[in-house]
C-alpha cells in the first residue's frame, strides 16, 4: 500500500525537475528557465501560442515564496517560449523577504504564502502611486510533513503530537504518544531531529496556524512567519529543510508537497474524520475549496479552514499569493507584469499545477483573479 503511494507521488512529481538556481530567467531559449516544466516540450510550444505578450519586454524582477518555486519553474519555461522580449527573474528567498523587497520598490511583484497584514498594505501606498498592494491567490497545495525514520514507512500524527515534537517536548521516536497513534509501527529508539525554516516563511505561518487552530493547548505560540518554538534545528527555504529530512536519520520537517520527492515519505494527519488523511493534491483541494474571500475591494485574501472534519480533507494547506499594486505599478514593467500574471492565472497556467505538485485555485476564485489582473494599472 505504501509502495503504491510512493509510486503515485513519484509519477505526479517526477514530471517537474527542480532547479538549483535562485534566479529563474525567461528569455529567448528554452534553456533559460532555470528549471524543468511539468509539461513536455510539445505541450510548452502549444501553450506558448496562448500567451499574450503584447508590449511585454525588458527584465521583470520578482521574489518571495519558495513554496511556489517549482510552479514558477514550469510557468517561466512556457512563458519564455512565447515572450522573447521579456525576461522574468524570480528569486525564491522566502515570503518575508519577498514582501520586504516589494515594499521597498525593488520588485514588480512578490510571492507570499500569507496574505498581507494591514500595516503592510498601508506601507505599500508609498510604492503604489494612488493605489495599494493587493493579494492575488494563485497557487494552492498541501504542506507535507516529511520524516526519515528507518524501518517506518507509514506514520500517523495529529496536531497535538506534532506540536509537542516541534516544541521539543517529544524527543524520541518511540515515545508513547507516537506509539499510540501507530500501534503497528516498529518505532526505533531514535532521537527526533525536528527542522524548521530559518527564514521568514509563509509556510511556517500556515504550519503554525494549523497547530494553533487544531491544538491550541499544545501549541502556546502565536502563528507567524518567524519560528518561535524552542529547540530544533533550522535550514533555509523549503528545499533546505527537505534536504535535511532526506539526509538526516530521525529527521522531520514541513514543506510543500512538491518537495516531498526522492524517497521522502510524508505523515498522514489524523483529524476529526474517521480516517487519517494523506497529503495529496486531491485532499488539499477539498480543504482549499472551502476557503472564503475575506479581502476588501480588489484584494482577494482568503480565509482557510485548518480544522476540517470532512473525510479526505487534508488540514495542512497553504495558498500562495502574488502581490502587486492595484494602481501605480511602474510603467516600464506593467505590461510584462500583467502578461506573466495573466498566464499564471490562465486555464493553461493553472493546468500545469497538479503535475508540479500543487493544487489549482477553485474556478470561482481564479475567475476573480483574472478579472483583477486585467484591471491593474
PDB file of C-alpha atoms in Angstrom, residues 110-358:
ATOM      1  CA  UNK A 110       6.108  39.381  -4.746  1.00  0.00           C
ATOM      2  CA  UNK A 111       5.080  35.856  -3.874  1.00  0.00           C
ATOM      3  CA  UNK A 112       3.804  35.239  -0.346  1.00  0.00           C
ATOM      4  CA  UNK A 113       2.238  32.233   1.366  1.00  0.00           C
ATOM      5  CA  UNK A 114       0.429  34.578   3.732  1.00  0.00           C
ATOM      6  CA  UNK A 115      -1.876  37.462   2.913  1.00  0.00           C
ATOM      7  CA  UNK A 116      -0.629  40.983   3.558  1.00  0.00           C
ATOM      8  CA  UNK A 117      -1.048  42.413   7.026  1.00  0.00           C
ATOM      9  CA  UNK A 118      -2.909  45.755   7.404  1.00  0.00           C
ATOM     10  CA  UNK A 119       0.321  47.576   8.181  1.00  0.00           C
ATOM     11  CA  UNK A 120       1.970  46.116   5.066  1.00  0.00           C
ATOM     12  CA  UNK A 121      -0.936  47.294   2.926  1.00  0.00           C
ATOM     13  CA  UNK A 122      -0.533  50.759   4.445  1.00  0.00           C
ATOM     14  CA  UNK A 123       3.219  50.729   3.733  1.00  0.00           C
ATOM     15  CA  UNK A 124       2.551  49.699   0.130  1.00  0.00           C
ATOM     16  CA  UNK A 125       0.908  53.034  -0.587  1.00  0.00           C
ATOM     17  CA  UNK A 126       4.425  54.510  -0.683  1.00  0.00           C
ATOM     18  CA  UNK A 127       5.333  52.431  -3.741  1.00  0.00           C
ATOM     19  CA  UNK A 128       1.888  52.044  -5.338  1.00  0.00           C
ATOM     20  CA  UNK A 129       1.125  55.530  -6.668  1.00  0.00           C
ATOM     21  CA  UNK A 130      -2.507  56.370  -5.841  1.00  0.00           C
ATOM     22  CA  UNK A 131      -3.071  52.700  -5.004  1.00  0.00           C
ATOM     23  CA  UNK A 132      -2.084  49.867  -2.683  1.00  0.00           C
ATOM     24  CA  UNK A 133      -0.830  46.300  -2.747  1.00  0.00           C
ATOM     25  CA  UNK A 134      -3.361  43.512  -3.191  1.00  0.00           C
ATOM     26  CA  UNK A 135      -3.302  39.725  -2.724  1.00  0.00           C
ATOM     27  CA  UNK A 136      -3.921  37.527  -5.774  1.00  0.00           C
ATOM     28  CA  UNK A 137      -4.304  33.831  -4.783  1.00  0.00           C
ATOM     29  CA  UNK A 138      -2.531  31.824  -7.477  1.00  0.00           C
ATOM     30  CA  UNK A 139      -1.154  28.530  -6.139  1.00  0.00           C
ATOM     31  CA  UNK A 140      -2.548  26.099  -3.583  1.00  0.00           C
ATOM     32  CA  UNK A 141      -1.450  22.855  -2.081  1.00  0.00           C
ATOM     33  CA  UNK A 142      -0.715  20.749   0.960  1.00  0.00           C
ATOM     34  CA  UNK A 143       2.080  21.365   3.411  1.00  0.00           C
ATOM     35  CA  UNK A 144       3.561  17.894   3.748  1.00  0.00           C
ATOM     36  CA  UNK A 145       5.246  16.756   6.945  1.00  0.00           C
ATOM     37  CA  UNK A 146       8.173  14.641   5.783  1.00  0.00           C
ATOM     38  CA  UNK A 147      10.040  12.205   8.016  1.00  0.00           C
ATOM     39  CA  UNK A 148      13.079   9.936   7.896  1.00  0.00           C
ATOM     40  CA  UNK A 149      12.712   7.093  10.393  1.00  0.00           C
ATOM     41  CA  UNK A 150      14.486   3.860   9.436  1.00  0.00           C
ATOM     42  CA  UNK A 151      12.088   0.925   9.223  1.00  0.00           C
ATOM     43  CA  UNK A 152       8.954   3.116   9.311  1.00  0.00           C
ATOM     44  CA  UNK A 153       7.099   3.571   6.024  1.00  0.00           C
ATOM     45  CA  UNK A 154       3.740   4.740   7.372  1.00  0.00           C
ATOM     46  CA  UNK A 155       3.329   7.288  10.151  1.00  0.00           C
ATOM     47  CA  UNK A 156       0.197   8.901  11.589  1.00  0.00           C
ATOM     48  CA  UNK A 157       0.433  12.048  13.694  1.00  0.00           C
ATOM     49  CA  UNK A 158      -2.138  14.522  14.989  1.00  0.00           C
ATOM     50  CA  UNK A 159      -1.878  18.239  15.742  1.00  0.00           C
ATOM     51  CA  UNK A 160      -1.128  17.770  19.443  1.00  0.00           C
ATOM     52  CA  UNK A 161       1.682  15.298  18.801  1.00  0.00           C
ATOM     53  CA  UNK A 162       3.146  17.435  16.012  1.00  0.00           C
ATOM     54  CA  UNK A 163       3.041  20.434  18.349  1.00  0.00           C
ATOM     55  CA  UNK A 164       4.994  18.598  21.031  1.00  0.00           C
ATOM     56  CA  UNK A 165       7.511  17.257  18.518  1.00  0.00           C
ATOM     57  CA  UNK A 166       8.221  20.700  17.083  1.00  0.00           C
ATOM     58  CA  UNK A 167       8.297  22.266  20.560  1.00  0.00           C
ATOM     59  CA  UNK A 168      10.920  19.740  21.751  1.00  0.00           C
ATOM     60  CA  UNK A 169       8.563  18.123  24.267  1.00  0.00           C
ATOM     61  CA  UNK A 170       8.535  14.790  22.442  1.00  0.00           C
ATOM     62  CA  UNK A 171      12.160  13.978  21.684  1.00  0.00           C
ATOM     63  CA  UNK A 172      12.316  10.297  20.746  1.00  0.00           C
ATOM     64  CA  UNK A 173      10.579   8.331  18.014  1.00  0.00           C
ATOM     65  CA  UNK A 174       9.453   5.544  20.349  1.00  0.00           C
ATOM     66  CA  UNK A 175       7.589   7.989  22.596  1.00  0.00           C
ATOM     67  CA  UNK A 176       4.334   6.510  23.865  1.00  0.00           C
ATOM     68  CA  UNK A 177       2.228   9.269  22.289  1.00  0.00           C
ATOM     69  CA  UNK A 178       3.604   8.463  18.838  1.00  0.00           C
ATOM     70  CA  UNK A 179       3.271   4.731  19.523  1.00  0.00           C
ATOM     71  CA  UNK A 180      -0.393   5.115  20.473  1.00  0.00           C
ATOM     72  CA  UNK A 181      -1.140   6.642  17.064  1.00  0.00           C
ATOM     73  CA  UNK A 182       0.917   3.951  15.302  1.00  0.00           C
ATOM     74  CA  UNK A 183       0.255   0.615  17.041  1.00  0.00           C
ATOM     75  CA  UNK A 184       1.550  -1.448  14.116  1.00  0.00           C
ATOM     76  CA  UNK A 185       4.766   0.508  13.538  1.00  0.00           C
ATOM     77  CA  UNK A 186       8.158  -0.638  14.807  1.00  0.00           C
ATOM     78  CA  UNK A 187       9.288   2.696  16.180  1.00  0.00           C
ATOM     79  CA  UNK A 188      13.039   2.801  16.897  1.00  0.00           C
ATOM     80  CA  UNK A 189      14.769   4.194  19.959  1.00  0.00           C
ATOM     81  CA  UNK A 190      15.991   7.160  17.942  1.00  0.00           C
ATOM     82  CA  UNK A 191      16.286  10.853  18.711  1.00  0.00           C
ATOM     83  CA  UNK A 192      13.923  13.143  16.814  1.00  0.00           C
ATOM     84  CA  UNK A 193      15.645  15.770  14.686  1.00  0.00           C
ATOM     85  CA  UNK A 194      12.996  18.435  14.076  1.00  0.00           C
ATOM     86  CA  UNK A 195      13.848  21.025  11.417  1.00  0.00           C
ATOM     87  CA  UNK A 196      12.112  24.367  10.884  1.00  0.00           C
ATOM     88  CA  UNK A 197      12.650  27.249   8.471  1.00  0.00           C
ATOM     89  CA  UNK A 198      15.404  29.706   9.366  1.00  0.00           C
ATOM     90  CA  UNK A 199      13.991  32.434   7.115  1.00  0.00           C
ATOM     91  CA  UNK A 200      10.704  34.287   7.478  1.00  0.00           C
ATOM     92  CA  UNK A 201       8.303  31.965   5.733  1.00  0.00           C
ATOM     93  CA  UNK A 202       4.652  31.869   4.821  1.00  0.00           C
ATOM     94  CA  UNK A 203       4.914  28.081   5.036  1.00  0.00           C
ATOM     95  CA  UNK A 204       5.890  28.458   8.685  1.00  0.00           C
ATOM     96  CA  UNK A 205       2.984  30.882   9.129  1.00  0.00           C
ATOM     97  CA  UNK A 206       0.463  28.402   7.741  1.00  0.00           C
ATOM     98  CA  UNK A 207       2.001  25.442   9.572  1.00  0.00           C
ATOM     99  CA  UNK A 208       1.814  27.243  12.919  1.00  0.00           C
ATOM    100  CA  UNK A 209      -1.704  28.494  12.154  1.00  0.00           C
ATOM    101  CA  UNK A 210      -2.714  24.854  11.765  1.00  0.00           C
ATOM    102  CA  UNK A 211      -1.028  23.848  15.043  1.00  0.00           C
ATOM    103  CA  UNK A 212      -2.660  26.748  16.899  1.00  0.00           C
ATOM    104  CA  UNK A 213      -6.102  26.124  15.414  1.00  0.00           C
ATOM    105  CA  UNK A 214      -6.116  22.347  15.777  1.00  0.00           C
ATOM    106  CA  UNK A 215      -4.309  22.058  19.114  1.00  0.00           C
ATOM    107  CA  UNK A 216      -4.275  25.396  20.967  1.00  0.00           C
ATOM    108  CA  UNK A 217      -3.370  23.839  24.321  1.00  0.00           C
ATOM    109  CA  UNK A 218      -0.316  22.044  22.941  1.00  0.00           C
ATOM    110  CA  UNK A 219       0.947  24.956  20.810  1.00  0.00           C
ATOM    111  CA  UNK A 220       1.367  28.029  23.048  1.00  0.00           C
ATOM    112  CA  UNK A 221       2.866  30.328  20.411  1.00  0.00           C
ATOM    113  CA  UNK A 222       1.188  32.823  18.134  1.00  0.00           C
ATOM    114  CA  UNK A 223       1.360  31.886  14.445  1.00  0.00           C
ATOM    115  CA  UNK A 224       3.765  33.852  12.296  1.00  0.00           C
ATOM    116  CA  UNK A 225       6.384  33.774   9.564  1.00  0.00           C
ATOM    117  CA  UNK A 226       9.222  33.549  12.109  1.00  0.00           C
ATOM    118  CA  UNK A 227       9.742  30.367  14.119  1.00  0.00           C
ATOM    119  CA  UNK A 228       9.001  30.899  17.820  1.00  0.00           C
ATOM    120  CA  UNK A 229       9.153  27.423  19.400  1.00  0.00           C
ATOM    121  CA  UNK A 230      12.056  26.182  21.468  1.00  0.00           C
ATOM    122  CA  UNK A 231      14.819  23.904  20.267  1.00  0.00           C
ATOM    123  CA  UNK A 232      15.008  22.114  16.981  1.00  0.00           C
ATOM    124  CA  UNK A 233      17.285  22.878  14.050  1.00  0.00           C
ATOM    125  CA  UNK A 234      16.822  25.211  11.114  1.00  0.00           C
ATOM    126  CA  UNK A 235      17.533  25.389   7.398  1.00  0.00           C
ATOM    127  CA  UNK A 236      16.967  27.942   4.661  1.00  0.00           C
ATOM    128  CA  UNK A 237      13.931  27.599   2.398  1.00  0.00           C
ATOM    129  CA  UNK A 238      11.696  24.662   1.598  1.00  0.00           C
ATOM    130  CA  UNK A 239      14.483  22.973  -0.342  1.00  0.00           C
ATOM    131  CA  UNK A 240      16.797  23.328   2.654  1.00  0.00           C
ATOM    132  CA  UNK A 241      14.530  21.639   5.198  1.00  0.00           C
ATOM    133  CA  UNK A 242      13.542  18.953   2.689  1.00  0.00           C
ATOM    134  CA  UNK A 243      17.201  18.165   2.070  1.00  0.00           C
ATOM    135  CA  UNK A 244      17.806  17.850   5.820  1.00  0.00           C
ATOM    136  CA  UNK A 245      14.976  15.329   6.099  1.00  0.00           C
ATOM    137  CA  UNK A 246      16.363  13.332   3.201  1.00  0.00           C
ATOM    138  CA  UNK A 247      19.872  13.093   4.623  1.00  0.00           C
ATOM    139  CA  UNK A 248      19.286  13.004   8.412  1.00  0.00           C
ATOM    140  CA  UNK A 249      18.191   9.864  10.226  1.00  0.00           C
ATOM    141  CA  UNK A 250      15.396  10.699  12.679  1.00  0.00           C
ATOM    142  CA  UNK A 251      14.510  13.954  10.906  1.00  0.00           C
ATOM    143  CA  UNK A 252      11.091  15.539  10.479  1.00  0.00           C
ATOM    144  CA  UNK A 253      10.074  18.844   8.898  1.00  0.00           C
ATOM    145  CA  UNK A 254       7.347  20.637   6.955  1.00  0.00           C
ATOM    146  CA  UNK A 255       7.413  21.769   3.324  1.00  0.00           C
ATOM    147  CA  UNK A 256       5.230  21.872   0.241  1.00  0.00           C
ATOM    148  CA  UNK A 257       4.295  18.533  -1.319  1.00  0.00           C
ATOM    149  CA  UNK A 258       6.312  19.383  -4.435  1.00  0.00           C
ATOM    150  CA  UNK A 259       9.468  18.991  -2.312  1.00  0.00           C
ATOM    151  CA  UNK A 260       8.446  15.544  -0.996  1.00  0.00           C
ATOM    152  CA  UNK A 261      10.373  13.527  -3.539  1.00  0.00           C
ATOM    153  CA  UNK A 262      13.421  11.321  -3.922  1.00  0.00           C
ATOM    154  CA  UNK A 263      12.342   8.930  -1.209  1.00  0.00           C
ATOM    155  CA  UNK A 264      10.921  11.385   1.332  1.00  0.00           C
ATOM    156  CA  UNK A 265       7.865   9.847   2.996  1.00  0.00           C
ATOM    157  CA  UNK A 266       5.080  12.010   4.415  1.00  0.00           C
ATOM    158  CA  UNK A 267       2.914  11.843   7.527  1.00  0.00           C
ATOM    159  CA  UNK A 268      -0.786  11.013   7.361  1.00  0.00           C
ATOM    160  CA  UNK A 269      -2.568  13.572   9.536  1.00  0.00           C
ATOM    161  CA  UNK A 270      -5.260  12.498  11.981  1.00  0.00           C
ATOM    162  CA  UNK A 271      -8.196  14.918  12.011  1.00  0.00           C
ATOM    163  CA  UNK A 272     -11.729  14.692  13.377  1.00  0.00           C
ATOM    164  CA  UNK A 273     -12.593  12.491  10.395  1.00  0.00           C
ATOM    165  CA  UNK A 274     -12.692   8.721  10.809  1.00  0.00           C
ATOM    166  CA  UNK A 275      -9.503   8.032   8.846  1.00  0.00           C
ATOM    167  CA  UNK A 276      -6.115   9.812   8.841  1.00  0.00           C
ATOM    168  CA  UNK A 277      -5.648  11.955   5.741  1.00  0.00           C
ATOM    169  CA  UNK A 278      -2.781  11.645   3.288  1.00  0.00           C
ATOM    170  CA  UNK A 279      -1.031  14.720   1.891  1.00  0.00           C
ATOM    171  CA  UNK A 280      -2.239  14.732  -1.722  1.00  0.00           C
ATOM    172  CA  UNK A 281      -3.315  17.374  -4.209  1.00  0.00           C
ATOM    173  CA  UNK A 282      -6.865  15.998  -4.203  1.00  0.00           C
ATOM    174  CA  UNK A 283      -7.137  16.067  -0.410  1.00  0.00           C
ATOM    175  CA  UNK A 284      -5.739  19.599  -0.201  1.00  0.00           C
ATOM    176  CA  UNK A 285      -8.131  20.766  -2.903  1.00  0.00           C
ATOM    177  CA  UNK A 286     -11.016  19.527  -0.760  1.00  0.00           C
ATOM    178  CA  UNK A 287      -9.909  21.895   2.000  1.00  0.00           C
ATOM    179  CA  UNK A 288      -8.983  24.863  -0.204  1.00  0.00           C
ATOM    180  CA  UNK A 289     -12.349  24.661  -1.955  1.00  0.00           C
ATOM    181  CA  UNK A 290     -13.974  25.724   1.307  1.00  0.00           C
ATOM    182  CA  UNK A 291     -11.866  28.912   1.556  1.00  0.00           C
ATOM    183  CA  UNK A 292     -13.633  32.259   1.696  1.00  0.00           C
ATOM    184  CA  UNK A 293     -12.529  35.588   0.205  1.00  0.00           C
ATOM    185  CA  UNK A 294     -12.112  37.993   3.123  1.00  0.00           C
ATOM    186  CA  UNK A 295     -10.165  40.762   1.378  1.00  0.00           C
ATOM    187  CA  UNK A 296     -11.877  44.024   0.515  1.00  0.00           C
ATOM    188  CA  UNK A 297     -12.039  45.809  -2.835  1.00  0.00           C
ATOM    189  CA  UNK A 298      -9.667  44.173  -5.297  1.00  0.00           C
ATOM    190  CA  UNK A 299      -7.806  42.345  -2.547  1.00  0.00           C
ATOM    191  CA  UNK A 300      -8.564  38.605  -2.716  1.00  0.00           C
ATOM    192  CA  UNK A 301      -7.094  37.381   0.575  1.00  0.00           C
ATOM    193  CA  UNK A 302      -8.604  34.056   1.648  1.00  0.00           C
ATOM    194  CA  UNK A 303      -9.611  32.566   4.973  1.00  0.00           C
ATOM    195  CA  UNK A 304      -8.579  28.895   5.186  1.00  0.00           C
ATOM    196  CA  UNK A 305     -10.088  26.207   7.418  1.00  0.00           C
ATOM    197  CA  UNK A 306      -7.273  24.407   9.281  1.00  0.00           C
ATOM    198  CA  UNK A 307      -9.659  22.115  11.168  1.00  0.00           C
ATOM    199  CA  UNK A 308     -11.815  20.379   8.546  1.00  0.00           C
ATOM    200  CA  UNK A 309     -13.752  17.316   9.682  1.00  0.00           C
ATOM    201  CA  UNK A 310     -14.820  16.057   6.256  1.00  0.00           C
ATOM    202  CA  UNK A 311     -13.433  12.708   5.155  1.00  0.00           C
ATOM    203  CA  UNK A 312     -10.399  13.157   2.933  1.00  0.00           C
ATOM    204  CA  UNK A 313      -9.927  16.882   3.645  1.00  0.00           C
ATOM    205  CA  UNK A 314      -6.237  17.495   4.374  1.00  0.00           C
ATOM    206  CA  UNK A 315      -5.938  20.232   7.023  1.00  0.00           C
ATOM    207  CA  UNK A 316      -2.385  21.449   6.417  1.00  0.00           C
ATOM    208  CA  UNK A 317      -2.744  23.667   3.367  1.00  0.00           C
ATOM    209  CA  UNK A 318      -1.452  26.964   2.100  1.00  0.00           C
ATOM    210  CA  UNK A 319      -2.253  29.396  -0.683  1.00  0.00           C
ATOM    211  CA  UNK A 320       0.491  31.412  -2.334  1.00  0.00           C
ATOM    212  CA  UNK A 321      -0.457  34.945  -3.322  1.00  0.00           C
ATOM    213  CA  UNK A 322       1.124  37.121  -5.979  1.00  0.00           C
ATOM    214  CA  UNK A 323       1.291  40.626  -4.561  1.00  0.00           C
ATOM    215  CA  UNK A 324       1.110  43.611  -6.892  1.00  0.00           C
ATOM    216  CA  UNK A 325      -0.186  47.181  -6.865  1.00  0.00           C
ATOM    217  CA  UNK A 326      -3.810  47.632  -7.883  1.00  0.00           C
ATOM    218  CA  UNK A 327      -2.807  51.091  -9.178  1.00  0.00           C
ATOM    219  CA  UNK A 328       0.546  52.760  -9.551  1.00  0.00           C
ATOM    220  CA  UNK A 329       2.590  49.857 -10.912  1.00  0.00           C
ATOM    221  CA  UNK A 330       5.795  51.001 -12.596  1.00  0.00           C
ATOM    222  CA  UNK A 331       5.013  51.888 -16.193  1.00  0.00           C
ATOM    223  CA  UNK A 332       8.113  50.164 -17.588  1.00  0.00           C
ATOM    224  CA  UNK A 333       7.241  46.787 -16.034  1.00  0.00           C
ATOM    225  CA  UNK A 334       3.425  46.888 -16.014  1.00  0.00           C
ATOM    226  CA  UNK A 335       2.924  45.199 -19.431  1.00  0.00           C
ATOM    227  CA  UNK A 336       5.213  42.277 -18.560  1.00  0.00           C
ATOM    228  CA  UNK A 337       3.719  42.013 -15.068  1.00  0.00           C
ATOM    229  CA  UNK A 338       0.186  41.741 -16.412  1.00  0.00           C
ATOM    230  CA  UNK A 339       1.260  39.414 -19.205  1.00  0.00           C
ATOM    231  CA  UNK A 340       3.040  36.961 -16.888  1.00  0.00           C
ATOM    232  CA  UNK A 341       0.376  37.072 -14.149  1.00  0.00           C
ATOM    233  CA  UNK A 342      -2.325  36.561 -16.774  1.00  0.00           C
ATOM    234  CA  UNK A 343      -0.560  33.431 -17.981  1.00  0.00           C
ATOM    235  CA  UNK A 344      -0.154  32.112 -14.421  1.00  0.00           C
ATOM    236  CA  UNK A 345      -3.888  32.562 -13.812  1.00  0.00           C
ATOM    237  CA  UNK A 346      -4.964  31.242 -17.216  1.00  0.00           C
ATOM    238  CA  UNK A 347      -6.501  27.843 -17.814  1.00  0.00           C
ATOM    239  CA  UNK A 348      -3.201  26.671 -19.298  1.00  0.00           C
ATOM    240  CA  UNK A 349      -1.151  28.084 -16.442  1.00  0.00           C
ATOM    241  CA  UNK A 350      -3.350  26.588 -13.748  1.00  0.00           C
ATOM    242  CA  UNK A 351      -3.415  23.341 -15.705  1.00  0.00           C
ATOM    243  CA  UNK A 352       0.304  22.796 -15.036  1.00  0.00           C
ATOM    244  CA  UNK A 353      -0.065  22.851 -11.266  1.00  0.00           C
ATOM    245  CA  UNK A 354      -1.250  19.331 -10.478  1.00  0.00           C
ATOM    246  CA  UNK A 355       1.676  17.696 -12.278  1.00  0.00           C
ATOM    247  CA  UNK A 356       4.004  20.062 -10.423  1.00  0.00           C
ATOM    248  CA  UNK A 357       2.663  19.005  -7.021  1.00  0.00           C
ATOM    249  CA  UNK A 358       0.249  21.902  -6.433  1.00  0.00           C
TER     250      UNK A 358
END
